[in-house]
Amino acid sequence: MTLTVTGLALPGAPAIGATKAGDPVAAIQRQLVKGHGVRITQYSTFNSDPISGWERFKPTKGVVGFGDGKVVATDLWHSQLGEAGVRVICIGERLWEYDPKAKRPKGKRWVAIKNPCVSPLETGHLRLDKPAVLAAVLATTATTKASDTYDGSPTTLHEGSISFRQLWNVRPELRDGFVQDEHADWKIDWRLWIGKDGLVRRAWSKWRQPAGDEFKDLTLGQGWMGFVRDVRYSDWGMKLAIKPPPAAQTIAFEKLKH
């Protein structure tokens, strides 16, 4: 199954705010308007233990819809999930999952689940759509240099590292996770490829975080899990309307026989 969406990029149409020079924080905020979005391809690599080492997952691809200064919907194809990939549409506080290999009641292709959307406008814990977070990340820039062209835009590569302690100042909710005070100085290495219009065309991060009690046995004494997140963004400002699947083809998760 191929990923389809109700909104398509307009050929030759400039991204919203693309003609205005500015910093990435302002440039991305100008994008977050109703009826528009961005296309993403996300690559992930994971390290759970010293024996298995690093494992690269199949990519996640799709589109992200905006409105009222935030991400309001996503339509993503998760190639790593299921036997042949899983498509997930999420709007607000609800998502719909389609697994082409899963057995469902006759006529029901989608499973509806109450669950808030997770923003793909990030690399690791570094949210690009949150002004305070992106500003804090950019404040830790160590080097910049001219780099590759992405989505038809020459970019400048910004690199740096930010500690969990620094990140807590702008994302205090992360303190409720696995990372405690003794891990506060652990670093997240990051790279952002930014176009002349201020829009991020690629976002990369690498970090490790301590495994929670329920995962410690899986790390074979390593005690931590490592992550690399590499996201490509294209067609900023594309016209987009993500809609839920037909109600007749949907069944609530609670009604499935487990």
PDB file of C-alpha atoms in Angstrom:
ATOM      1  CA  MET A   1       0.000   0.000   0.000  1.00  0.00           C
ATOM      2  CA  THR A   2       1.272   3.454  -0.818  1.00  0.00           C
ATOM      3  CA  LEU A   3       0.778   6.464   1.372  1.00  0.00           C
ATOM      4  CA  THR A   4      -1.946   8.781   0.124  1.00  0.00           C
ATOM      5  CA  VAL A   5      -3.069  12.091   1.558  1.00  0.00           C
ATOM      6  CA  THR A   6      -5.840  14.531   0.835  1.00  0.00           C
ATOM      7  CA  GLY A   7      -3.442  17.447   0.506  1.00  0.00           C
ATOM      8  CA  LEU A   8      -0.739  17.810  -2.113  1.00  0.00           C
ATOM      9  CA  ALA A   9       2.128  20.216  -2.538  1.00  0.00           C
ATOM     10  CA  LEU A  10       1.527  22.831  -5.190  1.00  0.00           C
ATOM     11  CA  PRO A  11       4.239  22.628  -7.874  1.00  0.00           C
ATOM     12  CA  GLY A  12       6.324  25.752  -7.868  1.00  0.00           C
ATOM     13  CA  ALA A  13       4.512  27.270  -4.897  1.00  0.00           C
ATOM     14  CA  PRO A  14       6.860  28.874  -2.356  1.00  0.00           C
ATOM     15  CA  ALA A  15       6.683  27.873   1.296  1.00  0.00           C
ATOM     16  CA  ILE A  16       4.738  30.228   3.539  1.00  0.00           C
ATOM     17  CA  GLY A  17       7.057  32.983   4.675  1.00  0.00           C
ATOM     18  CA  ALA A  18       9.833  31.688   2.430  1.00  0.00           C
ATOM     19  CA  THR A  19      10.461  35.127   0.992  1.00  0.00           C
ATOM     20  CA  LYS A  20      11.066  36.589   4.438  1.00  0.00           C
ATOM     21  CA  ALA A  21      14.533  36.182   5.838  1.00  0.00           C
ATOM     22  CA  GLY A  22      14.621  35.295   9.514  1.00  0.00           C
ATOM     23  CA  ASP A  23      15.789  32.959  12.184  1.00  0.00           C
ATOM     24  CA  PRO A  24      14.565  29.338  12.288  1.00  0.00           C
ATOM     25  CA  VAL A  25      12.343  29.947  15.324  1.00  0.00           C
ATOM     26  CA  ALA A  26      10.298  32.619  13.530  1.00  0.00           C
ATOM     27  CA  ALA A  27      10.437  30.834  10.166  1.00  0.00           C
ATOM     28  CA  ILE A  28       8.914  27.630  11.522  1.00  0.00           C
ATOM     29  CA  GLN A  29       6.281  29.480  13.543  1.00  0.00           C
ATOM     30  CA  ARG A  30       5.104  31.184  10.340  1.00  0.00           C
ATOM     31  CA  GLN A  31       4.415  27.752   8.885  1.00  0.00           C
ATOM     32  CA  LEU A  32       2.045  26.570  11.604  1.00  0.00           C
ATOM     33  CA  VAL A  33      -1.179  27.788  10.010  1.00  0.00           C
ATOM     34  CA  LYS A  34      -4.405  25.964   9.232  1.00  0.00           C
ATOM     35  CA  GLY A  35      -4.606  24.152   5.917  1.00  0.00           C
ATOM     36  CA  HIS A  36      -0.859  23.787   5.451  1.00  0.00           C
ATOM     37  CA  GLY A  37       1.819  21.312   6.392  1.00  0.00           C
ATOM     38  CA  VAL A  38       5.128  19.665   5.581  1.00  0.00           C
ATOM     39  CA  ARG A  39       6.307  16.309   4.240  1.00  0.00           C
ATOM     40  CA  ILE A  40       8.688  14.223   6.357  1.00  0.00           C
ATOM     41  CA  THR A  41      10.902  11.163   6.105  1.00  0.00           C
ATOM     42  CA  GLN A  42      12.272   9.930   9.415  1.00  0.00           C
ATOM     43  CA  TYR A  43      15.124   7.464   9.916  1.00  0.00           C
ATOM     44  CA  SER A  44      15.791   5.934  13.327  1.00  0.00           C
ATOM     45  CA  THR A  45      18.652   3.886  14.741  1.00  0.00           C
ATOM     46  CA  PHE A  46      18.505   2.151  18.118  1.00  0.00           C
ATOM     47  CA  ASN A  47      20.980   0.528  20.503  1.00  0.00           C
ATOM     48  CA  SER A  48      19.543  -1.581  23.314  1.00  0.00           C
ATOM     49  CA  ASP A  49      22.517  -3.686  24.424  1.00  0.00           C
ATOM     50  CA  PRO A  50      26.272  -4.226  23.815  1.00  0.00           C
ATOM     51  CA  ILE A  51      25.735  -7.438  21.855  1.00  0.00           C
ATOM     52  CA  SER A  52      23.105  -6.325  19.353  1.00  0.00           C
ATOM     53  CA  GLY A  53      24.744  -2.944  18.853  1.00  0.00           C
ATOM     54  CA  TRP A  54      23.141  -0.354  16.619  1.00  0.00           C
ATOM     55  CA  GLU A  55      20.084  -1.336  14.544  1.00  0.00           C
ATOM     56  CA  ARG A  56      18.738   0.889  11.763  1.00  0.00           C
ATOM     57  CA  PHE A  57      14.952   0.831  11.349  1.00  0.00           C
ATOM     58  CA  LYS A  58      12.965   1.173   8.154  1.00  0.00           C
ATOM     59  CA  PRO A  59      11.850   4.781   7.588  1.00  0.00           C
ATOM     60  CA  THR A  60       8.625   6.495   8.564  1.00  0.00           C
ATOM     61  CA  LYS A  61       7.173   8.696   5.822  1.00  0.00           C
ATOM     62  CA  GLY A  62       4.186  10.973   5.502  1.00  0.00           C
ATOM     63  CA  VAL A  63       2.794  14.437   6.096  1.00  0.00           C
ATOM     64  CA  VAL A  64       2.219  16.703   9.073  1.00  0.00           C
ATOM     65  CA  GLY A  65      -0.681  19.173   9.253  1.00  0.00           C
ATOM     66  CA  PHE A  66      -0.618  22.515  11.097  1.00  0.00           C
ATOM     67  CA  GLY A  67      -3.075  24.911  12.685  1.00  0.00           C
ATOM     68  CA  ASP A  68      -3.234  27.500  15.470  1.00  0.00           C
ATOM     69  CA  GLY A  69       0.540  27.544  15.885  1.00  0.00           C
ATOM     70  CA  LYS A  70       0.974  23.805  16.413  1.00  0.00           C
ATOM     71  CA  VAL A  71       0.854  20.350  14.862  1.00  0.00           C
ATOM     72  CA  VAL A  72      -2.789  19.275  14.647  1.00  0.00           C
ATOM     73  CA  ALA A  73      -2.682  16.115  12.523  1.00  0.00           C
ATOM     74  CA  THR A  74      -0.371  13.535  10.970  1.00  0.00           C
ATOM     75  CA  ASP A  75      -0.670  10.881   8.263  1.00  0.00           C
ATOM     76  CA  LEU A  76       2.324   8.567   8.478  1.00  0.00           C
ATOM     77  CA  TRP A  77       3.383   5.222   7.026  1.00  0.00           C
ATOM     78  CA  HIS A  78       5.503   3.297   9.541  1.00  0.00           C
ATOM     79  CA  SER A  79       7.511   0.819   7.463  1.00  0.00           C
ATOM     80  CA  GLN A  80       9.043  -0.805  10.555  1.00  0.00           C
ATOM     81  CA  LEU A  81       5.720  -1.825  12.121  1.00  0.00           C
ATOM     82  CA  GLY A  82       3.713  -4.965  11.397  1.00  0.00           C
ATOM     83  CA  GLU A  83       4.532  -7.429   8.629  1.00  0.00           C
ATOM     84  CA  ALA A  84       4.199  -4.934   5.794  1.00  0.00           C
ATOM     85  CA  GLY A  85       4.079  -1.534   7.455  1.00  0.00           C
ATOM     86  CA  VAL A  86       1.297   0.314   9.252  1.00  0.00           C
ATOM     87  CA  ARG A  87      -0.427   3.548   8.284  1.00  0.00           C
ATOM     88  CA  VAL A  88      -1.509   5.827  11.128  1.00  0.00           C
ATOM     89  CA  ILE A  89      -3.714   8.899  10.780  1.00  0.00           C
ATOM     90  CA  CYS A  90      -3.863  11.079  13.880  1.00  0.00           C
ATOM     91  CA  ILE A  91      -6.073  14.134  14.390  1.00  0.00           C
ATOM     92  CA  GLY A  92      -6.017  15.898  17.743  1.00  0.00           C
ATOM     93  CA  GLU A  93      -6.668  13.325  20.449  1.00  0.00           C
ATOM     94  CA  ARG A  94      -7.594  10.405  18.241  1.00  0.00           C
ATOM     95  CA  LEU A  95      -5.773   8.121  15.829  1.00  0.00           C
ATOM     96  CA  TRP A  96      -6.707   5.493  13.272  1.00  0.00           C
ATOM     97  CA  GLU A  97      -4.441   2.569  12.434  1.00  0.00           C
ATOM     98  CA  TYR A  98      -4.438   0.501   9.261  1.00  0.00           C
ATOM     99  CA  ASP A  99      -2.414  -2.707   9.161  1.00  0.00           C
ATOM    100  CA  PRO A 100      -2.859  -4.459   5.781  1.00  0.00           C
ATOM    101  CA  LYS A 101      -1.795  -7.810   7.265  1.00  0.00           C
ATOM    102  CA  ALA A 102      -3.917  -7.730  10.414  1.00  0.00           C
ATOM    103  CA  LYS A 103      -7.176  -9.684  10.664  1.00  0.00           C
ATOM    104  CA  ARG A 104     -10.122  -7.364  11.173  1.00  0.00           C
ATOM    105  CA  PRO A 105     -13.916  -7.789  11.159  1.00  0.00           C
ATOM    106  CA  LYS A 106     -15.394  -7.807   7.660  1.00  0.00           C
ATOM    107  CA  GLY A 107     -15.446  -4.354   6.115  1.00  0.00           C
ATOM    108  CA  LYS A 108     -13.351  -2.817   8.879  1.00  0.00           C
ATOM    109  CA  ARG A 109      -9.931  -1.635   7.716  1.00  0.00           C
ATOM    110  CA  TRP A 110      -9.140   0.909  10.431  1.00  0.00           C
ATOM    111  CA  VAL A 111      -8.864   0.663  14.222  1.00  0.00           C
ATOM    112  CA  ALA A 112      -9.744   3.836  16.143  1.00  0.00           C
ATOM    113  CA  ILE A 113      -7.764   4.566  19.314  1.00  0.00           C
ATOM    114  CA  LYS A 114      -7.996   7.496  21.715  1.00  0.00           C
ATOM    115  CA  ASN A 115      -4.459   8.813  21.807  1.00  0.00           C
ATOM    116  CA  PRO A 116      -2.988  12.295  21.279  1.00  0.00           C
ATOM    117  CA  CYS A 117      -0.820  12.995  18.248  1.00  0.00           C
ATOM    118  CA  VAL A 118       2.937  12.949  18.716  1.00  0.00           C
ATOM    119  CA  SER A 119       4.705  15.819  16.984  1.00  0.00           C
ATOM    120  CA  PRO A 120       7.165  14.715  14.271  1.00  0.00           C
ATOM    121  CA  LEU A 121       8.628  18.234  14.226  1.00  0.00           C
ATOM    122  CA  GLU A 122      11.520  17.162  16.385  1.00  0.00           C
ATOM    123  CA  THR A 123      14.729  15.224  16.423  1.00  0.00           C
ATOM    124  CA  GLY A 124      14.935  13.196  19.588  1.00  0.00           C
ATOM    125  CA  HIS A 125      13.636  15.375  22.425  1.00  0.00           C
ATOM    126  CA  LEU A 126      14.392  18.602  20.549  1.00  0.00           C
ATOM    127  CA  ARG A 127      11.062  20.083  19.463  1.00  0.00           C
ATOM    128  CA  LEU A 128      11.367  22.352  16.426  1.00  0.00           C
ATOM    129  CA  ASP A 129       7.791  23.638  16.754  1.00  0.00           C
ATOM    130  CA  LYS A 130       8.330  24.926  20.304  1.00  0.00           C
ATOM    131  CA  PRO A 131      10.024  28.366  20.134  1.00  0.00           C
ATOM    132  CA  ALA A 132      11.682  28.144  23.563  1.00  0.00           C
ATOM    133  CA  VAL A 133      13.056  24.666  22.827  1.00  0.00           C
ATOM    134  CA  LEU A 134      14.433  25.505  19.384  1.00  0.00           C
ATOM    135  CA  ALA A 135      15.949  28.746  20.685  1.00  0.00           C
ATOM    136  CA  ALA A 136      17.660  26.845  23.526  1.00  0.00           C
ATOM    137  CA  VAL A 137      19.041  24.294  21.070  1.00  0.00           C
ATOM    138  CA  LEU A 138      20.385  26.955  18.707  1.00  0.00           C
ATOM    139  CA  ALA A 139      21.984  28.725  21.676  1.00  0.00           C
ATOM    140  CA  THR A 140      24.270  25.693  22.081  1.00  0.00           C
ATOM    141  CA  THR A 141      25.555  25.916  18.482  1.00  0.00           C
ATOM    142  CA  ALA A 142      29.274  25.124  18.377  1.00  0.00           C
ATOM    143  CA  THR A 143      29.947  25.295  14.632  1.00  0.00           C
ATOM    144  CA  THR A 144      28.257  26.379  11.406  1.00  0.00           C
ATOM    145  CA  LYS A 145      29.270  25.757   7.811  1.00  0.00           C
ATOM    146  CA  ALA A 146      27.821  25.712   4.309  1.00  0.00           C
ATOM    147  CA  SER A 147      26.457  22.261   3.535  1.00  0.00           C
ATOM    148  CA  ASP A 148      24.318  20.175   1.194  1.00  0.00           C
ATOM    149  CA  THR A 149      21.185  21.053  -0.742  1.00  0.00           C
ATOM    150  CA  TYR A 150      17.935  19.582   0.556  1.00  0.00           C
ATOM    151  CA  ASP A 151      14.486  20.032  -0.960  1.00  0.00           C
ATOM    152  CA  GLY A 152      16.093  22.304  -3.550  1.00  0.00           C
ATOM    153  CA  SER A 153      17.505  24.611  -0.887  1.00  0.00           C
ATOM    154  CA  PRO A 154      21.218  25.145  -0.133  1.00  0.00           C
ATOM    155  CA  THR A 155      21.654  24.820   3.623  1.00  0.00           C
ATOM    156  CA  THR A 156      23.910  25.855   6.460  1.00  0.00           C
ATOM    157  CA  LEU A 157      24.762  23.088   8.900  1.00  0.00           C
ATOM    158  CA  HIS A 158      24.524  24.069  12.583  1.00  0.00           C
ATOM    159  CA  GLU A 159      26.024  21.615  15.097  1.00  0.00           C
ATOM    160  CA  GLY A 160      26.134  21.464  18.863  1.00  0.00           C
ATOM    161  CA  SER A 161      25.243  19.574  22.039  1.00  0.00           C
ATOM    162  CA  ILE A 162      22.651  20.276  24.696  1.00  0.00           C
ATOM    163  CA  SER A 163      22.439  18.587  28.102  1.00  0.00           C
ATOM    164  CA  PHE A 164      19.275  17.210  29.626  1.00  0.00           C
ATOM    165  CA  ARG A 165      19.722  19.813  32.379  1.00  0.00           C
ATOM    166  CA  GLN A 166      19.593  22.601  29.794  1.00  0.00           C
ATOM    167  CA  LEU A 167      16.650  20.960  28.072  1.00  0.00           C
ATOM    168  CA  TRP A 168      14.687  20.696  31.324  1.00  0.00           C
ATOM    169  CA  ASN A 169      14.617  24.491  31.521  1.00  0.00           C
ATOM    170  CA  VAL A 170      12.437  24.624  28.405  1.00  0.00           C
ATOM    171  CA  ARG A 171      10.841  21.158  28.579  1.00  0.00           C
ATOM    172  CA  PRO A 172      10.270  20.546  32.310  1.00  0.00           C
ATOM    173  CA  GLU A 173       7.909  17.647  31.575  1.00  0.00           C
ATOM    174  CA  LEU A 174      10.941  15.550  30.577  1.00  0.00           C
ATOM    175  CA  ARG A 175      11.964  15.404  34.237  1.00  0.00           C
ATOM    176  CA  ASP A 176       9.115  12.953  34.770  1.00  0.00           C
ATOM    177  CA  GLY A 177      10.787  10.412  32.482  1.00  0.00           C
ATOM    178  CA  PHE A 178      13.715   8.027  32.885  1.00  0.00           C
ATOM    179  CA  VAL A 179      16.341  10.775  33.009  1.00  0.00           C
ATOM    180  CA  GLN A 180      16.930  11.747  36.635  1.00  0.00           C
ATOM    181  CA  ASP A 181      19.246  14.287  38.298  1.00  0.00           C
ATOM    182  CA  GLU A 182      22.250  11.949  38.136  1.00  0.00           C
ATOM    183  CA  HIS A 183      21.918  11.903  34.347  1.00  0.00           C
ATOM    184  CA  ALA A 184      21.287  15.622  33.921  1.00  0.00           C
ATOM    185  CA  ASP A 185      24.645  16.300  32.279  1.00  0.00           C
ATOM    186  CA  TRP A 186      24.250  13.616  29.622  1.00  0.00           C
ATOM    187  CA  LYS A 187      24.362  15.281  26.223  1.00  0.00           C
ATOM    188  CA  ILE A 188      22.192  15.210  23.122  1.00  0.00           C
ATOM    189  CA  ASP A 189      24.370  15.843  20.065  1.00  0.00           C
ATOM    190  CA  TRP A 190      22.426  17.616  17.335  1.00  0.00           C
ATOM    191  CA  ARG A 191      22.715  18.894  13.766  1.00  0.00           C
ATOM    192  CA  LEU A 192      20.300  21.134  11.878  1.00  0.00           C
ATOM    193  CA  TRP A 193      20.516  21.860   8.160  1.00  0.00           C
ATOM    194  CA  ILE A 194      18.831  25.251   7.711  1.00  0.00           C
ATOM    195  CA  GLY A 195      17.939  26.958   4.434  1.00  0.00           C
ATOM    196  CA  LYS A 196      18.344  30.664   3.688  1.00  0.00           C
ATOM    197  CA  ASP A 197      14.638  31.075   4.468  1.00  0.00           C
ATOM    198  CA  GLY A 198      15.274  29.831   8.026  1.00  0.00           C
ATOM    199  CA  LEU A 199      13.423  26.550   7.544  1.00  0.00           C
ATOM    200  CA  VAL A 200      14.975  23.301   8.744  1.00  0.00           C
ATOM    201  CA  ARG A 201      15.417  20.812   5.896  1.00  0.00           C
ATOM    202  CA  ARG A 202      17.117  18.105   7.949  1.00  0.00           C
ATOM    203  CA  ALA A 203      17.331  17.496  11.688  1.00  0.00           C
ATOM    204  CA  TRP A 204      19.644  14.907  13.282  1.00  0.00           C
ATOM    205  CA  SER A 205      20.327  13.949  16.883  1.00  0.00           C
ATOM    206  CA  LYS A 206      22.174  11.240  18.796  1.00  0.00           C
ATOM    207  CA  TRP A 207      21.782  10.563  22.492  1.00  0.00           C
ATOM    208  CA  ARG A 208      21.529   7.935  25.166  1.00  0.00           C
ATOM    209  CA  GLN A 209      19.217   7.749  28.137  1.00  0.00           C
ATOM    210  CA  PRO A 210      19.034   5.379  31.105  1.00  0.00           C
ATOM    211  CA  ALA A 211      16.744   2.402  30.726  1.00  0.00           C
ATOM    212  CA  GLY A 212      13.745   2.354  33.032  1.00  0.00           C
ATOM    213  CA  ASP A 213      13.429  -0.476  35.533  1.00  0.00           C
ATOM    214  CA  GLU A 214      11.232  -2.464  33.148  1.00  0.00           C
ATOM    215  CA  PHE A 215      13.908  -2.316  30.428  1.00  0.00           C
ATOM    216  CA  LYS A 216      17.127  -2.753  32.431  1.00  0.00           C
ATOM    217  CA  ASP A 217      17.230  -6.522  31.947  1.00  0.00           C
ATOM    218  CA  LEU A 218      17.004  -6.044  28.181  1.00  0.00           C
ATOM    219  CA  THR A 219      20.149  -3.910  28.106  1.00  0.00           C
ATOM    220  CA  LEU A 220      22.323  -6.848  29.314  1.00  0.00           C
ATOM    221  CA  GLY A 221      24.092  -4.758  31.914  1.00  0.00           C
ATOM    222  CA  GLN A 222      24.564  -1.734  29.653  1.00  0.00           C
ATOM    223  CA  GLY A 223      21.968   0.184  31.642  1.00  0.00           C
ATOM    224  CA  TRP A 224      21.119   2.637  28.878  1.00  0.00           C
ATOM    225  CA  MET A 225      19.534   2.790  25.433  1.00  0.00           C
ATOM    226  CA  GLY A 226      21.003   4.757  22.542  1.00  0.00           C
ATOM    227  CA  PHE A 227      19.129   6.578  19.787  1.00  0.00           C
ATOM    228  CA  VAL A 228      19.815   8.351  16.513  1.00  0.00           C
ATOM    229  CA  ARG A 229      17.003  10.309  14.845  1.00  0.00           C
ATOM    230  CA  ASP A 230      17.439  11.738  11.342  1.00  0.00           C
ATOM    231  CA  VAL A 231      14.455  13.593   9.848  1.00  0.00           C
ATOM    232  CA  ARG A 232      14.133  15.202   6.404  1.00  0.00           C
ATOM    233  CA  TYR A 233      11.583  17.969   5.833  1.00  0.00           C
ATOM    234  CA  SER A 234      10.319  19.029   2.417  1.00  0.00           C
ATOM    235  CA  ASP A 235       7.470  20.946   0.787  1.00  0.00           C
ATOM    236  CA  TRP A 236       7.113  23.384   3.692  1.00  0.00           C
ATOM    237  CA  GLY A 237       3.836  25.278   3.241  1.00  0.00           C
ATOM    238  CA  MET A 238       2.131  22.573   1.174  1.00  0.00           C
ATOM    239  CA  LYS A 239      -1.650  22.759   1.147  1.00  0.00           C
ATOM    240  CA  LEU A 240      -2.925  19.914   3.274  1.00  0.00           C
ATOM    241  CA  ALA A 241      -6.157  18.602   4.768  1.00  0.00           C
ATOM    242  CA  ILE A 242      -5.792  15.372   6.754  1.00  0.00           C
ATOM    243  CA  LYS A 243      -9.163  13.698   7.278  1.00  0.00           C
ATOM    244  CA  PRO A 244     -10.235  10.618   9.260  1.00  0.00           C
ATOM    245  CA  PRO A 245     -10.997   7.403   7.340  1.00  0.00           C
ATOM    246  CA  PRO A 246     -14.623   6.555   6.481  1.00  0.00           C
ATOM    247  CA  ALA A 247     -16.597   5.745   9.624  1.00  0.00           C
ATOM    248  CA  ALA A 248     -18.075   2.631   7.978  1.00  0.00           C
ATOM    249  CA  GLN A 249     -14.566   1.172   7.660  1.00  0.00           C
ATOM    250  CA  THR A 250     -13.616   1.911  11.267  1.00  0.00           C
ATOM    251  CA  ILE A 251     -13.896  -0.118  14.459  1.00  0.00           C
ATOM    252  CA  ALA A 252     -13.019   1.035  17.973  1.00  0.00           C
ATOM    253  CA  PHE A 253     -10.037  -0.683  19.580  1.00  0.00           C
ATOM    254  CA  GLU A 254     -12.192  -1.634  22.552  1.00  0.00           C
ATOM    255  CA  LYS A 255     -14.486  -3.678  20.310  1.00  0.00           C
ATOM    256  CA  LEU A 256     -11.732  -5.874  18.920  1.00  0.00           C
ATOM    257  CA  LYS A 257     -11.398  -9.394  20.288  1.00  0.00           C
ATOM    258  CA  HIS A 258      -7.999  -9.771  21.917  1.00  0.00           C
TER     259      HIS A 258
END
